[in-house]
Coordinates of C-alpha atoms in Angstrom, one line a residue:
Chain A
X26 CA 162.7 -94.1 64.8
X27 CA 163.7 -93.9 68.4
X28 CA 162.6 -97.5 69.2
X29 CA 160.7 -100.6 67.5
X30 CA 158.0 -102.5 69.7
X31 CA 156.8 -105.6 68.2
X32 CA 155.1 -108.7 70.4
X33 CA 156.8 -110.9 72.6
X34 CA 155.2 -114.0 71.3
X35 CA 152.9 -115.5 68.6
X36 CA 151.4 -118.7 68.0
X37 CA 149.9 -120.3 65.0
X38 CA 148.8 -123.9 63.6
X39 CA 150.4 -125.6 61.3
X40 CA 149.4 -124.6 57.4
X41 CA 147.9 -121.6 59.0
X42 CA 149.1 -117.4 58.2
X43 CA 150.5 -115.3 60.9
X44 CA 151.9 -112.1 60.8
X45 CA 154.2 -110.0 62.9
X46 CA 154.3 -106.1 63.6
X47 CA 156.9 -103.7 64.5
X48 CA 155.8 -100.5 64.7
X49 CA 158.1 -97.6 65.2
X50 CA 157.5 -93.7 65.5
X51 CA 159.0 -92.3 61.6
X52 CA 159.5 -95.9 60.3
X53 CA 160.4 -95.8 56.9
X54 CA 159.4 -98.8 55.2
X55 CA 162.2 -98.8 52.4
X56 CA 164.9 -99.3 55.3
X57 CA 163.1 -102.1 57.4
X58 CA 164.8 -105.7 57.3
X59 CA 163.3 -108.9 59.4
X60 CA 165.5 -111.6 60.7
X61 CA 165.0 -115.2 61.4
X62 CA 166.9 -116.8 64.3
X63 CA 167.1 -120.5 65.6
X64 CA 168.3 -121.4 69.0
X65 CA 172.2 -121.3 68.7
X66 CA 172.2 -120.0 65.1
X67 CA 173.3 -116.7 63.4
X68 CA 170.3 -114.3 62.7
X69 CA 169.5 -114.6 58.6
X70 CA 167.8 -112.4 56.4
X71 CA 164.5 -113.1 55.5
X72 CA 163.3 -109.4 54.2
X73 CA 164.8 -106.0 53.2
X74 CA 163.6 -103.4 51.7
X75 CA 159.8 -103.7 52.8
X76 CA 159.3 -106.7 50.6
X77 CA 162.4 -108.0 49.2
X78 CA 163.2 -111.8 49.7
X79 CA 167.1 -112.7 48.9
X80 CA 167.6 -115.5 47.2
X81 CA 166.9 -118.8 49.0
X82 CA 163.9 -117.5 50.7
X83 CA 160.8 -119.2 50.6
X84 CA 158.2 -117.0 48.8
X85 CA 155.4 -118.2 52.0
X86 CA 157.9 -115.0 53.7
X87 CA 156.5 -111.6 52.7
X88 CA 157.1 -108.1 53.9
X89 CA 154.9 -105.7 53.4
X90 CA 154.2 -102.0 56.1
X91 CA 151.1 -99.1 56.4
X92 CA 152.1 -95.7 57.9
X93 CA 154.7 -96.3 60.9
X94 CA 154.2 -100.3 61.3
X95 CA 155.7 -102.9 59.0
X96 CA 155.1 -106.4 58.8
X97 CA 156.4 -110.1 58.0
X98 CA 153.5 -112.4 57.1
X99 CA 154.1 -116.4 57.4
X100 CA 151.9 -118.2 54.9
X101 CA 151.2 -121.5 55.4
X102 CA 153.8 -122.1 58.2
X103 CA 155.9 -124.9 58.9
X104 CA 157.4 -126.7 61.9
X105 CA 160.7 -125.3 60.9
X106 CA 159.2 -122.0 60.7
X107 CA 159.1 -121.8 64.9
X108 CA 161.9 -119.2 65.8
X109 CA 162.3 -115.8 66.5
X110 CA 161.9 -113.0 64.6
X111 CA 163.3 -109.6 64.5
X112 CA 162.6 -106.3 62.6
X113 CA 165.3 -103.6 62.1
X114 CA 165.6 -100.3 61.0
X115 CA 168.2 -97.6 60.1
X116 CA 167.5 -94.4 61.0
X117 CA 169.6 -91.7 58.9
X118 CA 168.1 -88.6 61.2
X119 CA 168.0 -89.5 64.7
X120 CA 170.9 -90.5 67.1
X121 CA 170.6 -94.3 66.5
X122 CA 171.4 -95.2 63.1
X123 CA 170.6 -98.7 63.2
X124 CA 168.2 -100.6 65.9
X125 CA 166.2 -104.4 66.0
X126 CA 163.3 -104.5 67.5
X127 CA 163.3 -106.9 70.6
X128 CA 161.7 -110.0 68.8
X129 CA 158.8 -111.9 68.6
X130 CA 158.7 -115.7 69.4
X131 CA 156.5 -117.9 66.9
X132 CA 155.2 -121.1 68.0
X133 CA 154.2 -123.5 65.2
X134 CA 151.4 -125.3 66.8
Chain B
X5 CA 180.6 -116.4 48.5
X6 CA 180.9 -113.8 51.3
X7 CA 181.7 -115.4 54.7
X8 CA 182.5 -113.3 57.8
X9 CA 184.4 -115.2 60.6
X10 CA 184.5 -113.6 63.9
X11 CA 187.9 -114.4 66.4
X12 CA 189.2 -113.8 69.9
X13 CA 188.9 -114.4 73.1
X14 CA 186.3 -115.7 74.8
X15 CA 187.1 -115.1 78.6
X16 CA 187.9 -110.9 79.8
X17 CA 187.8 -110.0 83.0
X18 CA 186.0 -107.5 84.3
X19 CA 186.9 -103.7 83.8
X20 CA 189.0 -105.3 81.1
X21 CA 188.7 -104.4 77.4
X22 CA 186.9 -106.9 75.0
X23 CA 188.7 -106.9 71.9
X24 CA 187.3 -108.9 68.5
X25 CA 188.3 -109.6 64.7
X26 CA 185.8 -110.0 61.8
X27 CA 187.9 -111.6 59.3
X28 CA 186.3 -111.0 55.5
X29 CA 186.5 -113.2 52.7
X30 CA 184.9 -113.1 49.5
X31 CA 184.3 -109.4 49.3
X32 CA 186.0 -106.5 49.7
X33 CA 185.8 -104.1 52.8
X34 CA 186.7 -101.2 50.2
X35 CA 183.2 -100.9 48.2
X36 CA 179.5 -99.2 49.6
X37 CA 178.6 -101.0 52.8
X38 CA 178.8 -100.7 56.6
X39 CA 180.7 -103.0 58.2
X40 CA 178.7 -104.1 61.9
X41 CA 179.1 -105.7 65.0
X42 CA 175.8 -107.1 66.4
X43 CA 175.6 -108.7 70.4
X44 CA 172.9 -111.1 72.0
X45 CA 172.6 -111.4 75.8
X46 CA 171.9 -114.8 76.9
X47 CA 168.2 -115.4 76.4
X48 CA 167.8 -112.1 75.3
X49 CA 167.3 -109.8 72.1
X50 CA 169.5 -108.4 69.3
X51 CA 171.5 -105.0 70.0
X52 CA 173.4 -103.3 67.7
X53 CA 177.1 -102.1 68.9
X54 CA 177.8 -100.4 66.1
X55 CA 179.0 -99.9 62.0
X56 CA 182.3 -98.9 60.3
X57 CA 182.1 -97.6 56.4
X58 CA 185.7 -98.1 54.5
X59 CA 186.1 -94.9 55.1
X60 CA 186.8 -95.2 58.7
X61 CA 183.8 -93.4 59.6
X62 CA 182.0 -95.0 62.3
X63 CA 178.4 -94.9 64.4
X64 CA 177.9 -96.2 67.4
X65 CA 175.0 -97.4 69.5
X66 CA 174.6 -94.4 72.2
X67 CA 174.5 -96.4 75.1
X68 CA 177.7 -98.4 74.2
X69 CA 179.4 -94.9 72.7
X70 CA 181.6 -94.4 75.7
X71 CA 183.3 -97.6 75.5
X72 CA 183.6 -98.8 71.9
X73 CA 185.8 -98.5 69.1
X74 CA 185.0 -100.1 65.5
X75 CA 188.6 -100.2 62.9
X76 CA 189.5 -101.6 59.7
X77 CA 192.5 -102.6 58.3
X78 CA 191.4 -102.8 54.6
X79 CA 194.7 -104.8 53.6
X80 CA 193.8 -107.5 55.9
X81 CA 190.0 -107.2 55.0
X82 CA 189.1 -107.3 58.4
X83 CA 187.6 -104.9 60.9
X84 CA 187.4 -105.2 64.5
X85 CA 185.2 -104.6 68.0
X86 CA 187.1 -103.2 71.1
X87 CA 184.6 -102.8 74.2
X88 CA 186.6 -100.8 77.4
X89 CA 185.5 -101.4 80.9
X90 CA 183.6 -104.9 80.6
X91 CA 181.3 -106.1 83.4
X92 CA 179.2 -109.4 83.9
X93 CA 176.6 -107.1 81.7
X94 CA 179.0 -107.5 78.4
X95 CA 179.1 -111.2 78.5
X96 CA 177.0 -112.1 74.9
X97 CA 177.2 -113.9 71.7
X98 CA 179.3 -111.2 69.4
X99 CA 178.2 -111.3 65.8
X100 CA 179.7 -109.2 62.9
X101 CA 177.7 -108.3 59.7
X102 CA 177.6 -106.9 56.3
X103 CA 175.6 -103.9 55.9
X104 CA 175.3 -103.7 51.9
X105 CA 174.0 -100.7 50.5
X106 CA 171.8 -100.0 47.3
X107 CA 170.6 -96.9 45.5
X108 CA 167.3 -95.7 45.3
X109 CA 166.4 -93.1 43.1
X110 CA 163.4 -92.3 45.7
X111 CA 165.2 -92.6 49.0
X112 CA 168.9 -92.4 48.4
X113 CA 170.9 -95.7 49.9
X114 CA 169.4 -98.6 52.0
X115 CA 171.1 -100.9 53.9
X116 CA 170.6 -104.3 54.7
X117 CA 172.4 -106.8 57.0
X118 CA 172.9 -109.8 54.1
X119 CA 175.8 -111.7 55.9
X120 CA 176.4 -112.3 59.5
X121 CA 179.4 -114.3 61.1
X122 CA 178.3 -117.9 63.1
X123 CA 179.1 -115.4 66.4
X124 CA 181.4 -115.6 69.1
X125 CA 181.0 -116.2 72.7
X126 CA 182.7 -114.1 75.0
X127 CA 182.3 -114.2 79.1
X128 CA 183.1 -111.6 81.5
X129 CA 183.8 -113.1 84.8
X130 CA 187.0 -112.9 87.3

């Protein structure tokens, strides 16, 4: 995957689902990986794998990808759910082994 | 508990060469994961700088390739970030990572960026 587009920004009402994209040209689901960051905090893991949650994760989190777009699903979001979110991917074949897509903001309405 | 603490200075001059230390504790730099150093702009995205296996072997973002060198010093269980030629454009919030790996009978090894330092601030300016 030579690059990994996914939308600036997202909104969505409280309780309510909203999912994210990133799509990328020979995505391969099983090395895809979405980050959470807060203003002024570290990025954290919130999915590997496709689907995996590490521990600590809420289970309203969920990964899931068709084809050459994966995607992180918010159930039921919270206030404390408003932050960015980032997708990444390692490429073993190209020239960029490992590259984030360049976020999407969600707004917790 | 895995903890990755990330050190040095937070002022270089320009055309001056960042240099950075990802101390390690709570794991060992010698087992099956990459080793990476991750940089945010201000108001802006993630960008990978690049990974170091215990090996040594290293990758490097291409548009950074020029200018950086990832080590390790596996009896200190750290690794560091050196960045040559530093302008206004380098001035970000440095994080380093863990990149652990697991075997898949279907795809071989994935990796997954489990731990990440709090990140250092580092300024380029005269």
């Amino acid at each position: 995957s030579s690059g990994l587009t996914q939308d600036p920004a997202v909104s969505v009402a409280l309780g309510q689902t909203v999912t994210i994209t990133c799509q990328g040209d020979g995505l391969r689901s099983m090395f895809v990986s979405w980050f959470q960051q807060k203003p002024g905090q570290a990025p954290m893991l919130l999915i590997y794998a496709k689907n995996k949650r590490p521990s600590g994760i809420p289970d309203r989190f969920s990964g899931s990808s068709s084809g050459d777009t994966a995607s992180l699903t918010i159930t039921g979001a919270r206030a404390e759910d408003e932050a960015d979110y980032y997708c990444n991917s390692r490429d073993s074949t190209g020239n960029h082994p490992v590259i984030f897509g360049a976020g999407t903001k969600v707004t917790v309405l | 508990q895995v903890q990755l603490l990330e050190s040095g200075p937070g002022l270089v001059k320009p055309s001056g060469t960042l240099s950075l230390t990802c101390a390690v504790s709570g794991d060992s730099i010698s087992t099956d994961k990459w080793w990476s150093w991750v940089r945010q702009s201000p108001g802006k995205g993630l960008e990978w700088i690049g990974e170091i296996y215990h090996t040594g072997t290293t990758n490097y973002n291409p548009s950074l390739k020029s200018r950086v060198t990832i080590s390790v010093d596996k009896s200190k269980t750290q690794f560091s970030l050196k960045l040559s030629s530093v302008t206004a454009a380098d001035t970000a919030v440095y994080y380093c990572a863990r990149d652990y790996g697991v075997y898949d009978l279907n795809v071989g090894y994935y990796y997954y960026m489990d731990v990440w330092g709090k990140g250092t601030t580092v300024t380029v300016s005269s």
